[in-house]
């Protein structure tokens, strides 16, 4: 407990007011990023710390991989049970069930119905405590993969960072290449931010039909962008401003 006159602790960047999508679109450097082609990928492992991360950060890429017949495994690190702490509108069991249904609908919208989905059931909000275990699981899964896709380890969400670190360690001595997708970075960072490794950034362009499928998939998730009840603790997790970052006709990944 602080004494009278203490300066309030600064808000975590994820909780602070974010960068409007308009600023990102006005920044010409995203248009000039080198293009990345996912062609020739026989097997891919796409890792998501929470339901919807794979869709927000790499949904278009997932659709492209599915279209070309790539064997894809989506690794669900947690079930997203901690998304609405303090809410009584949904039980944890009910929230897990709802988010699983949403993910299934999203994958269908992407045209990725045939992907293998592996749920690890690690604790939402505390993936770092099981990071070594996650690294071992991912090393086994990526042993015969061409590509591993995971959150960027600098995303500033602790579960995203732990998952990203685990994925990088898992493929370090293997043949799979690693692509890292940002999610919360678009909220807390700003164009040209020195904390972002722009020199390793690439664009994955989405044709109109793939872009439309991704937007349909993003819309399949309803427990995050809308309140689950009428009380303050039931408020939405993903605001319209945050979701606007994922309406582009391209995705950005780091190599």
Short mmCIF file of C-alpha atoms in Angstrom, two decimals:
data_model
loop_
_atom_site.label_atom_id
_atom_site.label_comp_id
_atom_site.label_asym_id
_atom_site.label_seq_id
_atom_site.Cartn_x
_atom_site.Cartn_y
_atom_site.Cartn_z
CA UNK A 1 0.00 0.00 0.00
CA UNK A 2 1.44 3.41 -0.98
CA UNK A 3 1.55 6.41 1.29
CA UNK A 4 -0.26 9.65 0.59
CA UNK A 5 1.47 11.58 -2.16
CA UNK A 6 2.93 8.55 -3.93
CA UNK A 7 3.01 8.84 -7.71
CA UNK A 8 0.64 6.27 -9.26
CA UNK A 9 2.38 3.45 -11.06
CA UNK A 10 2.31 3.89 -14.84
CA UNK A 11 -0.21 1.80 -16.70
CA UNK A 12 1.07 -1.28 -18.46
CA UNK A 13 1.41 -0.49 -22.19
CA UNK A 14 -1.32 -2.99 -23.03
CA UNK A 15 -3.72 -1.20 -20.67
CA UNK A 16 -2.83 2.29 -21.89
CA UNK A 17 -4.45 4.12 -24.77
CA UNK A 18 -3.20 2.53 -27.95
CA UNK A 19 -1.91 3.72 -31.30
CA UNK A 20 -4.79 4.31 -33.74
CA UNK A 21 -4.78 2.17 -36.86
CA UNK A 22 -4.88 5.40 -38.88
CA UNK A 23 -1.30 6.15 -37.82
CA UNK A 24 -0.08 2.75 -38.98
CA UNK A 25 -1.81 3.15 -42.33
CA UNK A 26 -0.28 6.60 -42.82
CA UNK A 27 3.20 5.23 -42.19
CA UNK A 28 4.60 4.27 -45.56
CA UNK A 29 7.20 1.82 -44.27
CA UNK A 30 4.67 -1.01 -43.91
CA UNK A 31 3.92 -0.73 -47.62
CA UNK A 32 7.61 -1.08 -48.39
CA UNK A 33 8.28 -4.21 -46.34
CA UNK A 34 9.62 -7.16 -48.35
CA UNK A 35 6.99 -9.72 -49.31
CA UNK A 36 7.08 -13.23 -47.88
CA UNK A 37 5.86 -16.26 -49.82
CA UNK A 38 4.60 -19.25 -47.85
CA UNK A 39 4.69 -21.51 -50.88
CA UNK A 40 6.47 -24.84 -50.68
CA UNK A 41 5.63 -25.43 -47.02
CA UNK A 42 4.78 -29.11 -46.53
CA UNK A 43 4.10 -29.06 -42.77
CA UNK A 44 3.57 -26.11 -40.43
CA UNK A 45 3.00 -25.72 -36.70
CA UNK A 46 1.08 -22.59 -35.71
CA UNK A 47 1.24 -21.78 -31.99
CA UNK A 48 -1.35 -19.65 -30.20
CA UNK A 49 -1.21 -18.75 -26.50
CA UNK A 50 -4.97 -18.05 -26.45
CA UNK A 51 -7.92 -18.80 -28.70
CA UNK A 52 -8.02 -16.07 -31.41
CA UNK A 53 -4.29 -15.23 -31.41
CA UNK A 54 -3.64 -17.48 -34.39
CA UNK A 55 -6.50 -15.80 -36.26
CA UNK A 56 -5.62 -12.21 -35.39
CA UNK A 57 -1.90 -12.51 -36.02
CA UNK A 58 -1.72 -15.15 -38.73
CA UNK A 59 -5.24 -15.96 -39.92
CA UNK A 60 -4.50 -14.98 -43.50
CA UNK A 61 -1.33 -17.05 -43.44
CA UNK A 62 -3.31 -20.00 -42.12
CA UNK A 63 -5.78 -19.64 -44.98
CA UNK A 64 -2.95 -19.52 -47.52
CA UNK A 65 -1.32 -22.63 -46.04
CA UNK A 66 -4.64 -24.49 -46.10
CA UNK A 67 -5.25 -23.47 -49.71
CA UNK A 68 -1.95 -24.95 -50.84
CA UNK A 69 -2.47 -28.24 -49.00
CA UNK A 70 0.05 -27.72 -46.19
CA UNK A 71 -0.41 -30.06 -43.24
CA UNK A 72 -1.05 -27.67 -40.35
CA UNK A 73 -1.12 -28.27 -36.62
CA UNK A 74 -2.54 -25.45 -34.49
CA UNK A 75 -1.17 -25.66 -30.96
CA UNK A 76 -3.55 -24.13 -28.41
CA UNK A 77 -1.24 -23.38 -25.48
CA UNK A 78 -4.03 -22.29 -23.11
CA UNK A 79 -7.79 -22.50 -23.36
CA UNK A 80 -8.24 -18.78 -22.63
CA UNK A 81 -10.01 -19.37 -19.35
CA UNK A 82 -8.59 -16.22 -17.76
CA UNK A 83 -10.00 -13.74 -20.26
CA UNK A 84 -12.64 -12.23 -17.94
CA UNK A 85 -11.29 -12.38 -14.38
CA UNK A 86 -13.87 -11.49 -11.78
CA UNK A 87 -16.81 -11.97 -14.13
CA UNK A 88 -19.72 -14.11 -13.01
CA UNK A 89 -21.47 -13.96 -16.36
CA UNK A 90 -19.62 -17.06 -17.58
CA UNK A 91 -18.02 -19.80 -15.55
CA UNK A 92 -14.44 -20.69 -16.47
CA UNK A 93 -15.73 -23.95 -17.89
CA UNK A 94 -18.35 -22.07 -19.89
CA UNK A 95 -15.79 -19.59 -21.20
CA UNK A 96 -13.44 -22.39 -22.29
CA UNK A 97 -16.30 -24.09 -24.13
CA UNK A 98 -17.40 -20.86 -25.79
CA UNK A 99 -13.90 -19.96 -26.96
CA UNK A 100 -13.36 -23.46 -28.33
CA UNK A 101 -16.53 -23.14 -30.41
CA UNK A 102 -15.41 -19.70 -31.62
CA UNK A 103 -12.04 -21.06 -32.71
CA UNK A 104 -13.71 -23.89 -34.60
CA UNK A 105 -15.90 -21.42 -36.46
CA UNK A 106 -12.91 -19.21 -37.20
CA UNK A 107 -10.89 -22.07 -38.68
CA UNK A 108 -13.88 -23.01 -40.82
CA UNK A 109 -14.17 -19.43 -42.04
CA UNK A 110 -10.50 -19.49 -42.98
CA UNK A 111 -11.01 -22.67 -44.99
CA UNK A 112 -8.75 -24.51 -42.56
CA UNK A 113 -11.21 -27.15 -41.39
CA UNK A 114 -8.68 -29.93 -41.87
CA UNK A 115 -6.04 -28.59 -39.50
CA UNK A 116 -5.03 -30.65 -36.51
CA UNK A 117 -5.84 -28.86 -33.25
CA UNK A 118 -3.77 -29.76 -30.19
CA UNK A 119 -4.85 -28.28 -26.85
CA UNK A 120 -2.10 -28.24 -24.21
CA UNK A 121 -4.18 -26.81 -21.37
CA UNK A 122 -1.44 -24.67 -19.82
CA UNK A 123 -2.64 -22.00 -17.34
CA UNK A 124 -3.92 -18.83 -18.96
CA UNK A 125 -1.86 -15.93 -17.62
CA UNK A 126 0.99 -18.11 -16.32
CA UNK A 127 2.53 -19.80 -19.34
CA UNK A 128 5.98 -18.66 -18.20
CA UNK A 129 5.76 -21.03 -15.24
CA UNK A 130 5.53 -23.94 -17.70
CA UNK A 131 7.86 -22.53 -20.37
CA UNK A 132 10.37 -25.39 -20.21
CA UNK A 133 7.58 -27.93 -20.65
CA UNK A 134 6.16 -25.94 -23.55
CA UNK A 135 9.58 -25.79 -25.22
CA UNK A 136 9.88 -29.57 -25.04
CA UNK A 137 6.39 -30.09 -26.47
CA UNK A 138 7.04 -27.69 -29.33
CA UNK A 139 10.43 -29.25 -30.08
CA UNK A 140 8.71 -32.61 -30.55
CA UNK A 141 5.94 -31.11 -32.69
CA UNK A 142 8.30 -29.10 -34.89
CA UNK A 143 10.82 -31.89 -35.40
CA UNK A 144 9.45 -32.74 -38.86
CA UNK A 145 7.96 -29.34 -39.73
CA UNK A 146 9.17 -26.88 -42.36
CA UNK A 147 7.69 -23.91 -40.54
CA UNK A 148 6.85 -22.89 -36.98
CA UNK A 149 4.71 -19.77 -36.45
CA UNK A 150 4.38 -18.30 -32.97
CA UNK A 151 3.80 -14.97 -31.21
CA UNK A 152 6.60 -12.43 -31.19
CA UNK A 153 8.49 -12.70 -27.92
CA UNK A 154 8.50 -8.91 -27.54
CA UNK A 155 4.71 -8.53 -27.65
CA UNK A 156 4.55 -7.39 -23.97
CA UNK A 157 1.81 -9.86 -23.06
CA UNK A 158 3.49 -12.37 -20.70
CA UNK A 159 1.84 -15.42 -22.27
CA UNK A 160 2.75 -14.24 -25.77
CA UNK A 161 6.34 -13.60 -24.74
CA UNK A 162 6.75 -16.97 -22.99
CA UNK A 163 5.22 -18.78 -25.96
CA UNK A 164 7.45 -16.91 -28.39
CA UNK A 165 10.56 -17.72 -26.38
CA UNK A 166 9.57 -21.38 -26.16
CA UNK A 167 9.03 -21.60 -29.92
CA UNK A 168 12.39 -19.98 -30.68
CA UNK A 169 14.19 -22.36 -28.31
CA UNK A 170 12.29 -25.33 -29.74
CA UNK A 171 13.45 -24.77 -33.33
CA UNK A 172 16.95 -23.53 -32.52
CA UNK A 173 18.66 -26.80 -33.46
CA UNK A 174 16.07 -27.97 -35.97
CA UNK A 175 15.37 -27.38 -39.63
CA UNK A 176 12.08 -25.53 -39.22
CA UNK A 177 12.15 -21.79 -39.90
CA UNK A 178 10.44 -19.57 -37.36
CA UNK A 179 8.03 -16.76 -38.12
CA UNK A 180 6.84 -14.55 -35.26
CA UNK A 181 3.57 -12.64 -35.43
CA UNK A 182 2.81 -9.55 -33.33
CA UNK A 183 -0.62 -8.97 -31.78
CA UNK A 184 -0.46 -6.44 -28.94
CA UNK A 185 2.52 -4.67 -30.54
CA UNK A 186 0.14 -2.83 -32.85
CA UNK A 187 -1.55 -1.38 -29.77
CA UNK A 188 1.40 -0.25 -27.65
CA UNK A 189 4.07 0.47 -30.26
CA UNK A 190 4.14 3.33 -32.76
CA UNK A 191 5.51 3.66 -36.30
CA UNK A 192 9.29 3.44 -36.24
CA UNK A 193 9.37 2.30 -32.61
CA UNK A 194 12.94 1.26 -31.77
CA UNK A 195 11.68 -1.65 -29.64
CA UNK A 196 10.37 -3.37 -32.77
CA UNK A 197 12.77 -5.37 -35.00
CA UNK A 198 11.67 -3.76 -38.28
CA UNK A 199 14.77 -5.09 -40.05
CA UNK A 200 13.32 -8.59 -39.65
CA UNK A 201 9.78 -7.64 -40.69
CA UNK A 202 8.04 -9.09 -43.76
CA UNK A 203 4.59 -8.73 -45.31
CA UNK A 204 2.27 -11.56 -46.22
CA UNK A 205 -0.14 -10.10 -48.77
CA UNK A 206 -3.74 -11.34 -48.66
CA UNK A 207 -5.77 -11.56 -51.84
CA UNK A 208 -9.33 -10.16 -51.52
CA UNK A 209 -10.91 -13.58 -50.95
CA UNK A 210 -8.34 -14.47 -48.26
CA UNK A 211 -8.80 -11.07 -46.62
CA UNK A 212 -12.58 -11.61 -46.55
CA UNK A 213 -12.15 -15.05 -45.00
CA UNK A 214 -9.92 -13.62 -42.30
CA UNK A 215 -12.47 -10.92 -41.46
CA UNK A 216 -15.13 -13.60 -41.17
CA UNK A 217 -12.86 -15.58 -38.87
CA UNK A 218 -12.13 -12.57 -36.66
CA UNK A 219 -15.89 -12.03 -36.40
CA UNK A 220 -16.35 -15.58 -35.13
CA UNK A 221 -14.86 -14.57 -31.78
CA UNK A 222 -17.59 -12.89 -29.75
CA UNK A 223 -16.52 -13.34 -26.11
CA UNK A 224 -13.54 -10.99 -26.51
CA UNK A 225 -14.77 -7.94 -28.49
CA UNK A 226 -18.17 -7.75 -26.77
CA UNK A 227 -19.05 -7.60 -23.06
CA UNK A 228 -20.14 -10.94 -21.65
CA UNK A 229 -22.40 -9.22 -19.13
CA UNK A 230 -23.56 -5.87 -17.77
CA UNK A 231 -20.98 -5.33 -15.02
CA UNK A 232 -17.60 -3.57 -15.36
CA UNK A 233 -15.73 -6.87 -14.96
CA UNK A 234 -17.66 -8.23 -17.95
CA UNK A 235 -16.24 -5.59 -20.29
CA UNK A 236 -14.76 -6.46 -23.66
CA UNK A 237 -11.09 -7.40 -23.93
CA UNK A 238 -10.59 -6.40 -27.57
CA UNK A 239 -11.84 -2.90 -28.42
CA UNK A 240 -12.85 -1.84 -31.93
CA UNK A 241 -9.62 0.21 -32.10
CA UNK A 242 -7.58 -2.90 -31.32
CA UNK A 243 -9.45 -5.05 -33.83
CA UNK A 244 -8.90 -2.44 -36.54
CA UNK A 245 -5.24 -3.47 -36.67
CA UNK A 246 -6.29 -6.84 -38.06
CA UNK A 247 -8.47 -5.53 -40.87
CA UNK A 248 -5.55 -4.95 -43.26
CA UNK A 249 -5.08 -6.81 -46.52
CA UNK A 250 -1.69 -8.05 -45.32
CA UNK A 251 -0.08 -9.47 -42.21
CA UNK A 252 3.34 -8.69 -40.74
CA UNK A 253 5.69 -11.31 -39.35
CA UNK A 254 9.27 -11.27 -38.11
CA UNK A 255 11.85 -13.76 -39.31
#
